[in-house]
């Protein structure tokens, strides 16, 4: 189906940009939280919904995966973005059959992501067949029959793709992967493929487990925190509270980022009066404004300087006992970083040598160092080697497996880590697969499935024709938007399990199903009574989430019920897995998880503890490294700076402060001074002068990729902004169109959304 580009909600030609903020949260954060909540939910529902958010036995925030404190919880245990996430889900607005009768698919396809998201909760299953102009209602049974007919009609189960978003609970994720493997495929791409896949790959290789090694207590008791490629003020706001605690205990904080984000500079904690009306807490002791893609060189330089400090004071800097007892590959690493090309480091990082030297002195002085990172590190060609270099620096000083120290990849979506633990991965290890077979008396395929990029290639090339999404907004989350849309449109069937309308619903296959599901905030009552689900946060804490609101419609099913009913229809009533039991009582799902997934002993009992329980993490718990060498691995990584031809910029995609992943809450980016606009590109003023482009100019963004055709994102406004030289930034999903599908990180296959070569083309 060809369609015109989405309409705009605003006219960026009127754009007025104010000075970027130098602090985060404070009174404006509280005011915006309340305004958005009351607009969507009204006063009573706002109070009821926020009162239980992140509280014991309450609702786990569907936003990011930052953990809650163990023990005592504050009255308001959430941030501005948590409140916005709840407002979006618990909204009183409805997208019902009358809505779909009023708005045809052509009209909906022309609406912006913001408009689509603002229409409210979907109330019943809907179907659209090619040639029809409007979605129409369908019964749940009818929907499952279509799915069964399509799946059972495929030549191979590998022609179907089953995507998962990071909101899906442990219980739903476990059943979903069980269904997919029982059906016969490992095609289980997820949103992790686009975020922390690089972290998982690097950490698995170097420390034996692809998860962070620190707890909230560690963060708050560290004496040095290096926060790299991360904007916690917008993406994990309550992390600022933990940084504040650490600062007050005397920690030093180093921020390494291309943009001077407000949340990295100063925090006004809205939980206390001094935060609301005072100056707040200065967070960063050093702000290293690094160029995009320069982090690998930065950490190699730090390793080089730490080794030089050891040379100057032998025995005083390195943790020799740790290195000798617990690591492998030290000599090869030393050989690699001793021979450092400082000119190349200067060119790649743009960070003054004196400042890198100062950070290395902090490292040498520190007794407890934590390095945190997010997408700024994981979405480059060399992301995996970059994260390996972080591990190298920590290993030099024995900073893994001791209190207040370690690696901290901060996850962006509430259960993205748990979904992987539950088996949402296209290449789960043999132990997991054989445990599944033994537990359920089924056979599961061993062929690796497709990740997100390979799924898109398979759909594009006609090797896959059924696409099923358990949550998320695949079209807006993925790179190369036009290619993604073509790939989905070519499918025989697209299915989206969703709470709200999004762009993926308006890019239908020959048949498109929209299946509405319960939100986290809603009561989930099944045959055995009221249910709860569980999730795993960024620090491996598993805990429960129980909704309290009445469901948005009587026709909604939980994700677990959707999987169970679909499985019965697709696999037949004789299938050995007791899907009906699982749907009626989620304890029975947890009983099975306990027998398949290590670390979940007494799951049903421990998840009922008010703080939940912590999963085992061998490096953190006992300095046990389950790598190929049986030790923590130093690695020698070669460094290659991104090549940016003259007259071009390196672009990163990022979020505005008014969005969470692909959900657009509003059109302001308060911290960066942007109001009522999304199609903006932030460029350093000196770069603009060199390029001869004026601040405020109207431009198209054109990306260039290895002899491939250019990709264009049209109608952007230039905003002069203090980004690092040569580095530009624009919001996703608008700028996703510029990310070539084949531009991915080595090893992890993550799209390189943080390093896209572009040119600015003035519009006439
Ligand atoms: S920090 Fe993350 S998990 Fe916590 S309330 Fe905010 S968005 Fe939700």
XYZ file of C-alpha atoms and ligand atoms in Angstrom:
772
model
C 0.000 0.000 0.000
C 1.548 3.355 -0.922
C 0.809 6.196 1.395
C 1.822 9.764 1.932
C 4.253 10.599 4.769
C 2.694 11.113 8.231
C 1.279 14.530 8.874
C 2.814 16.923 11.378
C 1.283 17.951 14.654
C 3.196 21.200 14.586
C 4.792 23.611 12.192
C 8.541 23.566 12.848
C 9.014 26.718 10.769
C 7.755 28.631 13.811
C 10.365 26.968 16.015
C 11.735 28.970 18.934
C 14.415 27.257 21.001
C 15.405 28.393 24.474
C 18.653 27.846 26.333
C 19.236 24.192 27.349
C 18.609 23.491 31.041
C 21.526 22.891 33.350
C 19.573 20.839 35.873
C 16.967 18.084 35.801
C 13.661 17.386 37.604
C 12.653 19.914 40.331
C 9.253 21.611 40.363
C 8.717 21.522 36.571
C 9.072 17.727 36.665
C 6.351 17.477 39.297
C 4.102 19.930 37.452
C 4.398 18.119 34.120
C 3.795 14.706 35.772
C 0.591 15.953 37.347
C -0.609 17.794 34.261
C -0.174 14.779 31.958
C -1.681 12.414 34.519
C -4.778 14.481 35.171
C -5.312 15.168 31.447
C -5.371 11.451 30.678
C -6.769 9.907 33.853
C -8.647 12.565 35.808
C -7.856 13.336 39.441
C -9.196 10.215 41.210
C -7.627 7.710 38.849
C -4.347 9.667 38.953
C -4.192 9.361 42.730
C -5.183 5.674 42.695
C -2.747 4.759 39.930
C 0.305 6.648 41.187
C -0.219 5.584 44.809
C 0.648 1.959 43.969
C 3.348 2.663 41.373
C 6.581 0.834 42.282
C 5.235 0.097 45.764
C 5.343 -3.287 47.475
C 2.610 -5.468 46.006
C 1.790 -2.666 43.563
C 2.342 -1.976 39.870
C 5.845 -2.159 38.428
C 6.465 0.893 36.269
C 6.176 -0.077 32.595
C 8.869 2.509 31.826
C 12.557 1.826 32.299
C 14.221 -1.006 34.246
C 15.837 1.025 37.027
C 15.362 -0.890 40.307
C 13.430 0.082 43.411
C 15.096 0.346 46.804
C 14.919 -2.791 48.923
C 13.026 -2.304 52.189
C 11.418 1.086 52.727
C 9.710 2.764 49.765
C 8.977 6.470 49.548
C 5.438 7.759 49.187
C 6.085 8.730 45.563
C 8.449 6.052 44.253
C 8.426 7.199 40.628
C 9.721 9.867 38.287
C 8.147 12.215 35.758
C 8.466 9.636 33.002
C 7.015 6.874 35.162
C 3.964 9.076 35.772
C 3.681 9.745 32.033
C 3.901 6.012 31.252
C 1.089 5.290 33.697
C -1.018 8.158 32.319
C -0.662 6.749 28.795
C -1.783 3.306 29.886
C -4.472 4.217 32.405
C -5.953 6.899 30.148
C -9.730 7.136 29.935
C -9.609 7.672 26.171
C -10.795 4.746 24.045
C -10.198 3.482 20.520
C -13.319 1.433 19.929
C -15.107 0.021 16.879
C -16.768 3.395 16.219
C -13.321 5.005 16.120
C -12.166 2.522 13.469
C -15.397 3.036 11.518
C -14.753 6.789 11.499
C -11.042 6.613 10.583
C -10.014 4.528 7.584
C -6.573 2.986 7.228
C -5.481 5.599 4.658
C -6.344 8.393 7.065
C -4.675 6.669 10.033
C -1.536 6.026 8.000
C -1.263 9.757 7.424
C -1.347 10.596 11.134
C 1.746 11.172 13.232
C 2.952 8.709 15.893
C 1.976 11.248 18.539
C -1.571 11.550 17.236
C -2.000 7.784 16.998
C -0.765 7.286 20.558
C -3.026 9.987 21.959
C -6.279 8.335 20.844
C -6.474 5.957 23.808
C -6.842 2.267 24.614
C -7.947 -0.259 22.021
C -11.053 -2.048 23.253
C -11.563 -5.155 21.098
C -9.778 -7.318 18.476
C -9.771 -5.788 15.002
C -8.979 -7.116 11.549
C -8.087 -5.549 8.217
C -7.892 -7.522 4.985
C -6.101 -6.152 1.936
C -8.488 -4.120 -0.148
C -10.610 -3.109 2.833
C -10.580 0.529 3.801
C -11.286 0.191 7.534
C -10.381 -2.130 10.396
C -13.457 -4.020 11.595
C -14.165 -6.008 14.785
C -13.413 -9.714 14.950
C -14.002 -12.212 17.772
C -11.020 -13.621 19.657
C -11.821 -17.058 18.264
C -11.957 -15.664 14.750
C -8.587 -13.993 15.236
C -6.956 -17.173 16.554
C -8.413 -19.157 13.673
C -6.792 -16.809 11.170
C -3.461 -17.125 12.986
C -3.699 -20.918 13.123
C -4.638 -21.178 9.471
C -1.732 -18.974 8.410
C 0.871 -20.576 10.682
C -0.173 -24.107 9.851
C -0.175 -23.276 6.148
C 3.482 -22.225 6.035
C 6.008 -24.444 4.283
C 8.261 -24.147 7.346
C 7.795 -22.721 10.868
C 10.847 -20.569 10.132
C 8.668 -18.496 7.803
C 7.063 -16.991 10.910
C 8.616 -14.320 13.119
C 7.663 -13.688 16.746
C 8.838 -10.326 18.105
C 8.769 -9.309 21.796
C 8.887 -5.882 23.405
C 10.475 -5.311 26.802
C 7.180 -4.796 28.670
C 6.129 -8.439 28.442
C 6.165 -10.138 31.856
C 8.318 -13.139 32.751
C 5.299 -15.430 32.721
C 4.021 -14.260 29.312
C 7.533 -14.311 27.813
C 8.185 -17.841 29.039
C 4.932 -19.140 27.546
C 5.465 -17.196 24.325
C 8.908 -18.688 23.647
C 7.546 -22.103 24.645
C 4.778 -21.748 22.083
C 7.208 -20.600 19.360
C 9.615 -23.476 20.028
C 6.757 -25.937 20.325
C 5.534 -24.651 16.970
C 9.027 -25.161 15.562
C 11.044 -21.980 15.279
C 13.624 -19.920 17.156
C 12.694 -16.750 15.274
C 12.393 -14.665 18.446
C 13.699 -11.163 17.754
C 13.207 -8.615 20.517
C 13.821 -4.986 21.297
C 17.049 -5.988 23.061
C 18.497 -6.608 19.600
C 18.326 -2.842 19.166
C 19.576 -1.803 22.598
C 21.800 -3.863 24.912
C 22.689 -6.779 22.605
C 26.215 -5.364 22.396
C 26.463 -5.278 26.199
C 25.291 -8.883 26.477
C 27.779 -10.069 23.838
C 30.762 -8.240 25.385
C 29.965 -9.157 28.987
C 29.261 -12.817 28.229
C 32.641 -13.107 26.555
C 34.597 -11.229 29.226
C 32.900 -12.051 32.533
C 30.699 -14.995 31.575
C 27.245 -13.428 32.000
C 25.559 -10.788 29.857
C 24.087 -8.783 32.727
C 25.271 -5.946 34.942
C 27.102 -6.919 38.135
C 25.956 -4.208 40.553
C 23.056 -3.559 42.903
C 21.425 -0.292 43.875
C 23.421 -0.369 47.139
C 26.610 -0.703 45.095
C 25.728 2.380 43.035
C 25.004 4.372 46.171
C 28.226 3.254 47.888
C 30.644 3.583 44.955
C 33.303 6.274 45.251
C 33.633 6.746 41.480
C 30.852 6.429 38.907
C 31.627 6.837 35.220
C 28.412 7.356 33.267
C 29.011 6.829 29.553
C 26.709 7.354 26.570
C 23.712 7.720 28.795
C 21.135 10.399 29.539
C 19.643 9.321 32.866
C 17.645 12.547 33.361
C 15.310 11.487 30.561
C 15.778 7.756 30.221
C 16.244 6.452 33.793
C 15.333 9.447 35.937
C 15.412 7.766 39.336
C 19.031 6.868 38.726
C 19.658 10.542 39.543
C 18.462 9.913 43.112
C 21.053 7.149 43.489
C 23.784 9.329 41.997
C 22.773 12.030 44.471
C 23.089 9.602 47.400
C 26.519 8.534 46.162
C 27.582 12.180 45.743
C 26.480 13.034 49.254
C 28.621 10.162 50.494
C 31.615 11.681 48.720
C 31.580 9.852 45.376
C 32.868 11.466 42.245
C 30.938 11.292 39.001
C 32.378 11.457 35.503
C 29.968 11.951 32.598
C 31.159 10.956 29.128
C 28.725 12.051 26.440
C 28.552 14.051 23.204
C 25.819 16.339 24.616
C 25.878 18.128 27.979
C 22.550 16.638 29.133
C 20.796 18.407 32.023
C 20.532 15.219 34.059
C 24.280 14.742 33.937
C 24.970 18.185 35.325
C 22.704 18.900 38.301
C 19.711 17.221 39.946
C 16.919 18.879 41.897
C 15.372 15.981 43.738
C 11.597 16.491 43.789
C 11.341 14.168 46.825
C 12.590 16.869 49.172
C 12.025 20.573 49.711
C 15.618 21.577 49.076
C 15.406 19.793 45.730
C 12.183 21.557 44.827
C 13.172 25.081 45.720
C 16.947 24.983 46.170
C 19.872 24.644 43.783
C 19.921 20.858 43.915
C 22.995 18.642 43.756
C 25.773 19.073 41.223
C 26.360 15.631 39.744
C 29.315 15.534 37.357
C 32.778 16.353 38.643
C 34.075 15.961 35.104
C 32.069 16.234 31.909
C 34.047 14.710 29.042
C 32.395 15.865 25.853
C 33.304 12.995 23.611
C 32.745 12.596 19.893
C 30.377 9.889 18.731
C 32.243 6.598 18.355
C 35.235 7.802 20.408
C 34.573 5.718 23.541
C 36.753 2.775 22.600
C 39.757 5.108 22.227
C 38.811 6.843 25.501
C 38.878 3.610 27.509
C 42.044 2.405 25.802
C 43.661 5.692 26.819
C 42.457 5.212 30.395
C 43.885 1.679 30.451
C 47.163 3.030 29.078
C 47.360 5.682 31.795
C 46.483 3.268 34.597
C 49.320 1.030 33.438
C 51.643 4.058 33.312
C 50.651 4.900 36.904
C 51.559 1.346 37.922
C 54.934 1.758 36.223
C 55.505 4.913 38.257
C 54.469 3.271 41.533
C 54.898 -0.497 41.117
C 52.479 -2.545 43.189
C 50.350 0.461 44.145
C 47.850 0.667 41.285
C 46.973 -2.706 39.743
C 45.133 -5.345 41.726
C 47.751 -8.007 41.022
C 46.182 -10.587 43.300
C 42.882 -10.315 41.427
C 44.547 -10.279 38.009
C 46.646 -13.348 38.804
C 43.850 -15.352 40.403
C 40.852 -14.419 38.295
C 41.814 -13.151 34.843
C 43.136 -14.321 31.518
C 44.807 -12.422 28.676
C 46.464 -9.672 30.720
C 49.773 -9.693 28.799
C 48.169 -9.437 25.357
C 46.009 -6.558 26.581
C 49.003 -4.733 28.054
C 50.926 -5.107 24.830
C 48.002 -3.627 22.907
C 47.408 -0.530 25.036
C 51.008 0.306 25.890
C 51.462 1.189 22.259
C 48.842 3.961 22.150
C 48.562 6.456 19.308
C 47.642 9.621 21.183
C 46.997 11.579 17.994
C 44.400 9.003 17.032
C 42.879 9.243 20.520
C 42.681 13.041 20.208
C 41.018 12.806 16.812
C 38.554 10.119 17.854
C 37.507 11.478 21.229
C 37.913 15.256 21.045
C 38.505 15.054 24.803
C 41.575 17.027 25.982
C 44.448 14.792 27.090
C 44.648 16.575 30.461
C 41.023 15.665 31.106
C 41.577 11.997 30.241
C 44.583 12.098 32.572
C 42.413 13.547 35.339
C 39.855 10.747 34.919
C 42.675 8.185 35.050
C 43.855 9.727 38.344
C 40.316 9.372 39.702
C 40.368 5.720 38.645
C 43.675 5.130 40.366
C 42.444 6.836 43.549
C 39.127 4.990 43.579
C 38.506 1.984 45.807
C 35.061 1.293 44.383
C 34.449 2.100 40.702
C 31.274 1.505 38.708
C 30.952 2.178 34.996
C 27.385 2.679 33.720
C 26.301 2.940 30.105
C 23.332 2.832 27.770
C 22.567 3.209 24.070
C 25.265 5.835 23.504
C 27.703 2.946 23.714
C 25.807 0.030 22.250
C 24.688 1.294 18.852
C 28.007 1.751 17.056
C 29.941 -0.502 14.712
C 32.537 -1.125 17.439
C 30.199 -1.310 20.415
C 31.215 -4.795 21.516
C 34.976 -4.023 21.596
C 34.171 -0.723 23.336
C 32.377 -2.512 26.173
C 35.204 -5.029 26.335
C 37.542 -2.058 26.932
C 35.381 -0.927 29.850
C 35.775 -4.398 31.343
C 39.559 -4.234 30.763
C 39.832 -1.010 32.755
C 37.769 -2.433 35.626
C 39.719 -5.708 35.675
C 43.015 -3.843 36.003
C 41.889 -2.643 39.385
C 39.886 -5.701 40.463
C 36.621 -3.784 40.247
C 34.305 -6.702 39.555
C 32.887 -8.868 42.303
C 33.365 -6.494 45.205
C 30.929 -4.134 46.933
C 30.500 -0.739 45.318
C 32.180 -1.779 42.066
C 31.332 -3.334 38.723
C 29.628 -3.010 35.347
C 26.213 -1.391 35.009
C 24.523 -1.519 31.584
C 21.284 0.343 32.317
C 18.305 -1.259 30.578
C 15.732 0.956 28.968
C 12.513 -1.062 29.206
C 11.025 -2.558 32.329
C 11.367 -6.280 31.587
C 13.741 -6.421 28.650
C 16.300 -8.247 30.820
C 13.704 -10.665 32.212
C 12.408 -11.552 28.760
C 15.892 -12.702 27.775
C 16.197 -14.713 30.995
C 12.893 -16.389 30.068
C 14.243 -17.538 26.693
C 13.350 -14.719 24.305
C 16.457 -15.082 22.172
C 17.052 -16.575 18.776
C 20.020 -18.597 20.034
C 19.351 -19.838 23.546
C 22.040 -22.208 24.852
C 21.686 -25.981 24.742
C 21.084 -26.324 28.513
C 17.935 -24.232 28.198
C 16.667 -26.102 25.150
C 17.160 -29.527 26.669
C 15.568 -28.392 29.944
C 12.489 -27.273 27.949
C 12.317 -30.618 26.186
C 12.601 -32.545 29.407
C 10.045 -30.460 31.263
C 7.389 -30.454 28.562
C 8.052 -33.683 26.640
C 8.349 -31.832 23.355
C 11.182 -31.449 20.900
C 12.442 -27.967 20.150
C 14.453 -26.837 17.118
C 18.173 -26.108 17.501
C 18.594 -24.009 14.335
C 19.302 -20.438 15.387
C 16.475 -18.073 14.524
C 16.430 -14.518 13.236
C 17.215 -11.450 15.316
C 15.530 -8.161 14.386
C 17.806 -7.226 11.490
C 17.708 -10.742 10.043
C 13.922 -10.840 10.480
C 13.640 -7.732 8.357
C 15.903 -9.258 5.723
C 13.812 -12.440 5.741
C 10.539 -10.543 5.285
C 12.081 -8.293 2.634
C 13.343 -11.309 0.697
C 10.150 -13.340 0.971
C 11.636 -15.933 3.366
C 9.138 -15.027 6.091
C 5.492 -14.099 5.669
C 3.902 -14.109 9.139
C 4.911 -11.435 11.646
C 3.594 -11.534 15.212
C 4.509 -8.795 17.709
C 3.981 -9.313 21.432
C 3.780 -5.615 22.281
C 5.976 -2.794 21.064
C 5.839 -0.725 17.915
C 8.075 -2.589 15.486
C 7.859 -0.094 12.610
C 8.967 2.825 14.766
C 11.574 0.883 16.746
C 13.482 -0.543 13.799
C 16.001 1.059 11.411
C 15.537 1.824 7.728
C 11.868 2.794 8.021
C 10.925 2.503 4.357
C 12.487 -0.941 4.097
C 10.754 -2.020 7.319
C 7.403 -0.858 5.973
C 7.927 -2.677 2.684
C 8.965 -5.836 4.535
C 5.870 -5.848 6.758
C 3.519 -4.962 3.920
C 4.770 -7.981 1.988
C 3.662 -10.383 4.755
C 0.575 -12.545 4.430
C -0.282 -11.829 8.078
C 0.790 -9.213 10.594
C -0.412 -9.419 14.200
C 0.142 -6.817 16.901
C -0.692 -7.418 20.556
C -1.117 -3.882 21.821
C -2.683 -1.603 24.366
C -2.776 1.488 22.146
C -2.762 2.440 18.506
C 0.671 2.846 16.916
C 2.386 3.041 13.539
C 2.748 -0.728 13.219
C -1.045 -1.020 12.957
C -1.104 1.187 9.903
C 1.496 -0.852 8.003
C -0.606 -3.990 7.522
C 0.202 -7.252 5.812
C -2.390 -8.878 3.561
C -4.321 -9.584 6.739
C -3.636 -7.472 9.814
C -4.853 -8.290 13.314
C -4.774 -5.918 16.274
C -5.191 -7.822 19.541
C -5.858 -5.620 22.577
C -4.293 -6.670 25.845
C -4.426 -5.765 29.528
C -2.003 -3.119 30.746
C 0.199 -3.469 33.825
C -2.096 -1.179 35.792
C -5.153 -3.389 35.280
C -6.642 -6.187 37.361
C -6.019 -9.580 35.801
C -8.665 -12.068 36.924
C -8.545 -15.641 35.646
C -10.397 -18.815 36.560
C -8.405 -19.368 39.770
C -8.790 -15.749 40.863
C -6.804 -12.536 40.686
C -3.320 -12.903 39.200
C -0.056 -11.023 39.314
C 2.983 -11.196 37.033
C 6.684 -10.684 37.654
C 9.582 -8.846 36.049
C 13.371 -8.606 36.361
C 14.948 -5.175 36.637
C 18.310 -3.944 35.405
C 20.029 -5.311 38.507
C 18.628 -8.860 38.324
C 15.961 -8.336 41.011
C 12.783 -10.319 40.243
C 9.604 -8.948 41.782
C 5.866 -8.933 41.297
C 3.544 -6.478 39.598
C -0.168 -6.427 40.350
C -2.654 -4.184 38.551
C -5.478 -2.470 40.454
C -7.524 -0.589 37.870
C -10.540 -2.036 36.106
C -9.562 -3.170 32.578
C -10.060 -0.612 29.791
C -12.629 -2.938 28.225
C -14.312 -6.240 29.008
C -12.919 -7.666 25.761
C -9.244 -7.485 26.728
C -7.153 -10.595 27.294
C -3.907 -10.799 29.222
C -0.779 -11.575 27.198
C -0.676 -14.972 28.906
C -4.247 -15.753 27.863
C -3.497 -14.656 24.295
C -0.496 -16.992 24.068
C -2.325 -19.887 25.716
C -5.406 -19.623 23.489
C -3.330 -19.102 20.343
C -1.205 -22.133 21.250
C -4.262 -24.344 21.715
C -5.624 -23.300 18.352
C -2.305 -23.595 16.471
C -0.867 -26.715 18.123
C -4.161 -28.545 18.681
C -5.915 -29.874 21.752
C -3.687 -32.985 21.937
C -0.514 -30.991 22.468
C 1.270 -32.112 25.677
C 1.559 -28.605 27.144
C -1.342 -27.745 29.516
C -2.043 -24.269 28.123
C -5.425 -24.027 29.791
C -3.943 -24.610 33.244
C -1.362 -21.929 32.639
C -4.019 -19.422 31.633
C -6.152 -20.122 34.669
C -3.378 -19.870 37.276
C -0.067 -18.074 36.720
C 1.508 -19.876 39.700
C 1.578 -22.944 37.455
C 3.635 -21.043 34.882
C 6.076 -19.995 37.596
C 6.317 -23.621 38.786
C 7.514 -24.582 35.311
C 9.885 -21.621 34.992
C 11.449 -22.740 38.256
C 12.209 -26.148 36.753
C 13.681 -24.798 33.505
C 15.492 -21.532 34.299
C 18.378 -21.554 36.820
C 18.038 -19.197 39.778
C 14.254 -19.442 40.188
C 14.059 -21.997 43.010
C 10.921 -21.459 45.128
C 9.788 -18.869 42.593
C 6.211 -18.700 43.815
C 7.269 -18.258 47.379
C 10.114 -15.808 46.875
C 8.298 -13.610 44.363
C 5.708 -12.980 47.078
C 8.375 -11.480 49.314
C 7.769 -7.731 49.296
C 11.145 -7.021 47.663
C 11.199 -10.109 45.473
C 14.546 -11.883 45.092
C 17.893 -11.436 43.388
C 19.026 -13.814 40.659
C 22.462 -15.386 40.947
C 25.324 -13.543 39.246
C 28.510 -15.625 39.607
C 31.060 -12.792 39.039
C 29.246 -10.557 41.529
C 28.515 -13.272 44.067
C 31.800 -15.181 44.143
C 34.160 -13.910 41.471
C 33.351 -16.967 39.435
C 33.685 -16.316 35.712
C 31.943 -18.877 33.496
C 33.763 -17.906 30.311
C 35.532 -20.142 27.813
C 38.746 -19.742 29.848
C 37.082 -20.075 33.246
C 38.428 -16.611 34.123
C 37.530 -13.004 33.454
C 38.981 -12.225 30.035
C 41.113 -9.230 29.223
C 40.799 -8.562 25.509
C 43.031 -6.787 23.010
C 40.870 -4.633 20.755
C 41.906 -2.718 17.689
C 40.573 0.740 17.315
C 39.166 2.301 14.190
C 37.557 5.752 14.323
C 34.393 6.356 12.284
C 35.279 7.862 8.898
C 33.390 11.096 8.267
C 33.964 12.596 4.807
C 34.343 16.361 4.518
C 31.142 18.327 4.680
C 29.369 15.514 6.509
C 28.317 14.984 10.121
C 27.948 11.897 12.275
C 24.347 11.682 13.478
C 22.943 9.895 16.522
C 19.273 9.264 17.145
C 17.999 9.988 20.644
C 14.841 10.527 22.666
C 13.256 13.835 23.512
C 12.341 14.331 27.162
C 8.684 13.844 26.199
C 8.972 10.300 24.918
C 9.659 6.782 26.093
C 11.101 4.520 23.425
C 8.649 4.883 20.528
C 5.838 6.355 22.649
C 5.584 10.101 22.198
C 4.058 11.667 25.316
C 4.232 15.236 24.075
C 6.051 17.562 21.708
C 8.409 19.342 24.111
C 12.008 18.570 24.988
C 12.207 20.719 28.088
C 15.820 20.021 29.004
C 17.108 20.872 25.526
C 14.931 23.971 25.240
C 12.756 22.700 22.376
C 9.038 23.375 22.480
C 6.350 21.989 20.182
C 8.718 20.367 17.728
C 10.180 16.990 16.833
C 11.735 17.336 13.403
C 14.841 19.125 14.630
C 18.519 18.352 14.171
C 21.010 19.509 16.806
C 24.339 20.659 15.349
C 27.373 22.356 16.891
C 27.403 26.117 15.979
C 30.998 25.891 14.668
C 30.000 23.033 12.378
C 27.107 25.126 11.090
C 29.487 27.991 10.306
C 31.837 25.615 8.493
C 28.981 24.072 6.542
C 27.450 27.460 5.733
C 24.086 26.455 7.230
C 22.164 28.907 9.408
C 20.694 28.154 12.807
C 16.973 27.536 12.189
C 17.448 26.632 8.517
C 15.065 24.136 6.940
C 16.959 21.058 5.751
C 16.550 17.479 4.643
C 18.816 14.942 6.335
C 20.433 12.584 3.859
C 22.382 9.548 5.032
C 25.131 7.954 2.997
C 26.031 4.309 3.266
C 28.667 2.221 1.501
C 27.623 2.697 -2.106
C 23.956 2.095 -1.280
C 21.288 4.585 -2.321
C 20.934 7.675 -0.115
C 18.220 7.718 2.525
C 16.354 10.932 3.272
C 14.430 12.242 6.251
C 12.669 15.388 5.122
C 11.746 18.731 6.628
C 13.976 19.202 9.670
C 14.908 22.465 11.383
C 18.512 23.059 12.356
C 19.100 23.874 16.037
C 22.523 25.258 16.961
C 23.416 23.223 20.041
C 26.561 22.498 22.060
C 27.023 18.929 20.792
C 30.552 17.621 20.264
C 32.149 18.902 17.050
C 31.188 16.913 13.978
C 28.329 15.198 15.792
C 24.632 15.834 15.202
C 21.523 14.458 16.901
C 17.871 13.997 15.944
C 14.939 12.209 17.562
C 13.860 8.708 16.717
C 11.603 7.395 15.257
C 11.705 10.345 12.849
C 15.401 9.794 12.069
C 15.237 5.974 11.903
C 14.671 6.287 8.169
C 18.353 7.258 7.917
C 19.764 4.097 9.539
C 20.691 1.543 6.859
C 19.584 -1.984 7.702
C 23.035 -3.347 6.880
C 24.867 -0.872 9.100
C 25.142 -2.921 12.258
C 27.522 -3.479 15.151
C 30.083 -6.244 14.767
C 29.064 -9.419 16.629
C 25.825 -8.078 18.161
C 24.162 -7.073 14.837
C 22.651 -4.014 16.557
C 21.738 -1.213 14.130
C 24.280 1.618 14.367
C 21.764 4.300 15.278
C 24.440 6.340 17.049
C 26.754 6.738 14.067
C 25.117 7.617 10.779
C 27.022 9.681 8.233
C 24.712 12.433 6.989
C 24.712 15.640 5.027
C 22.373 18.575 5.536
C 20.598 19.540 2.353
C 18.985 22.995 2.547
C 15.356 23.069 1.416
C 14.418 25.745 -1.015
S 13.017 5.626 36.783
Fe 12.202 4.278 35.206
S 11.154 2.616 36.332
Fe 11.431 4.339 37.746
S 9.526 5.494 37.644
Fe 11.001 6.436 36.216
S 10.567 5.471 34.212
Fe 9.601 4.191 35.815
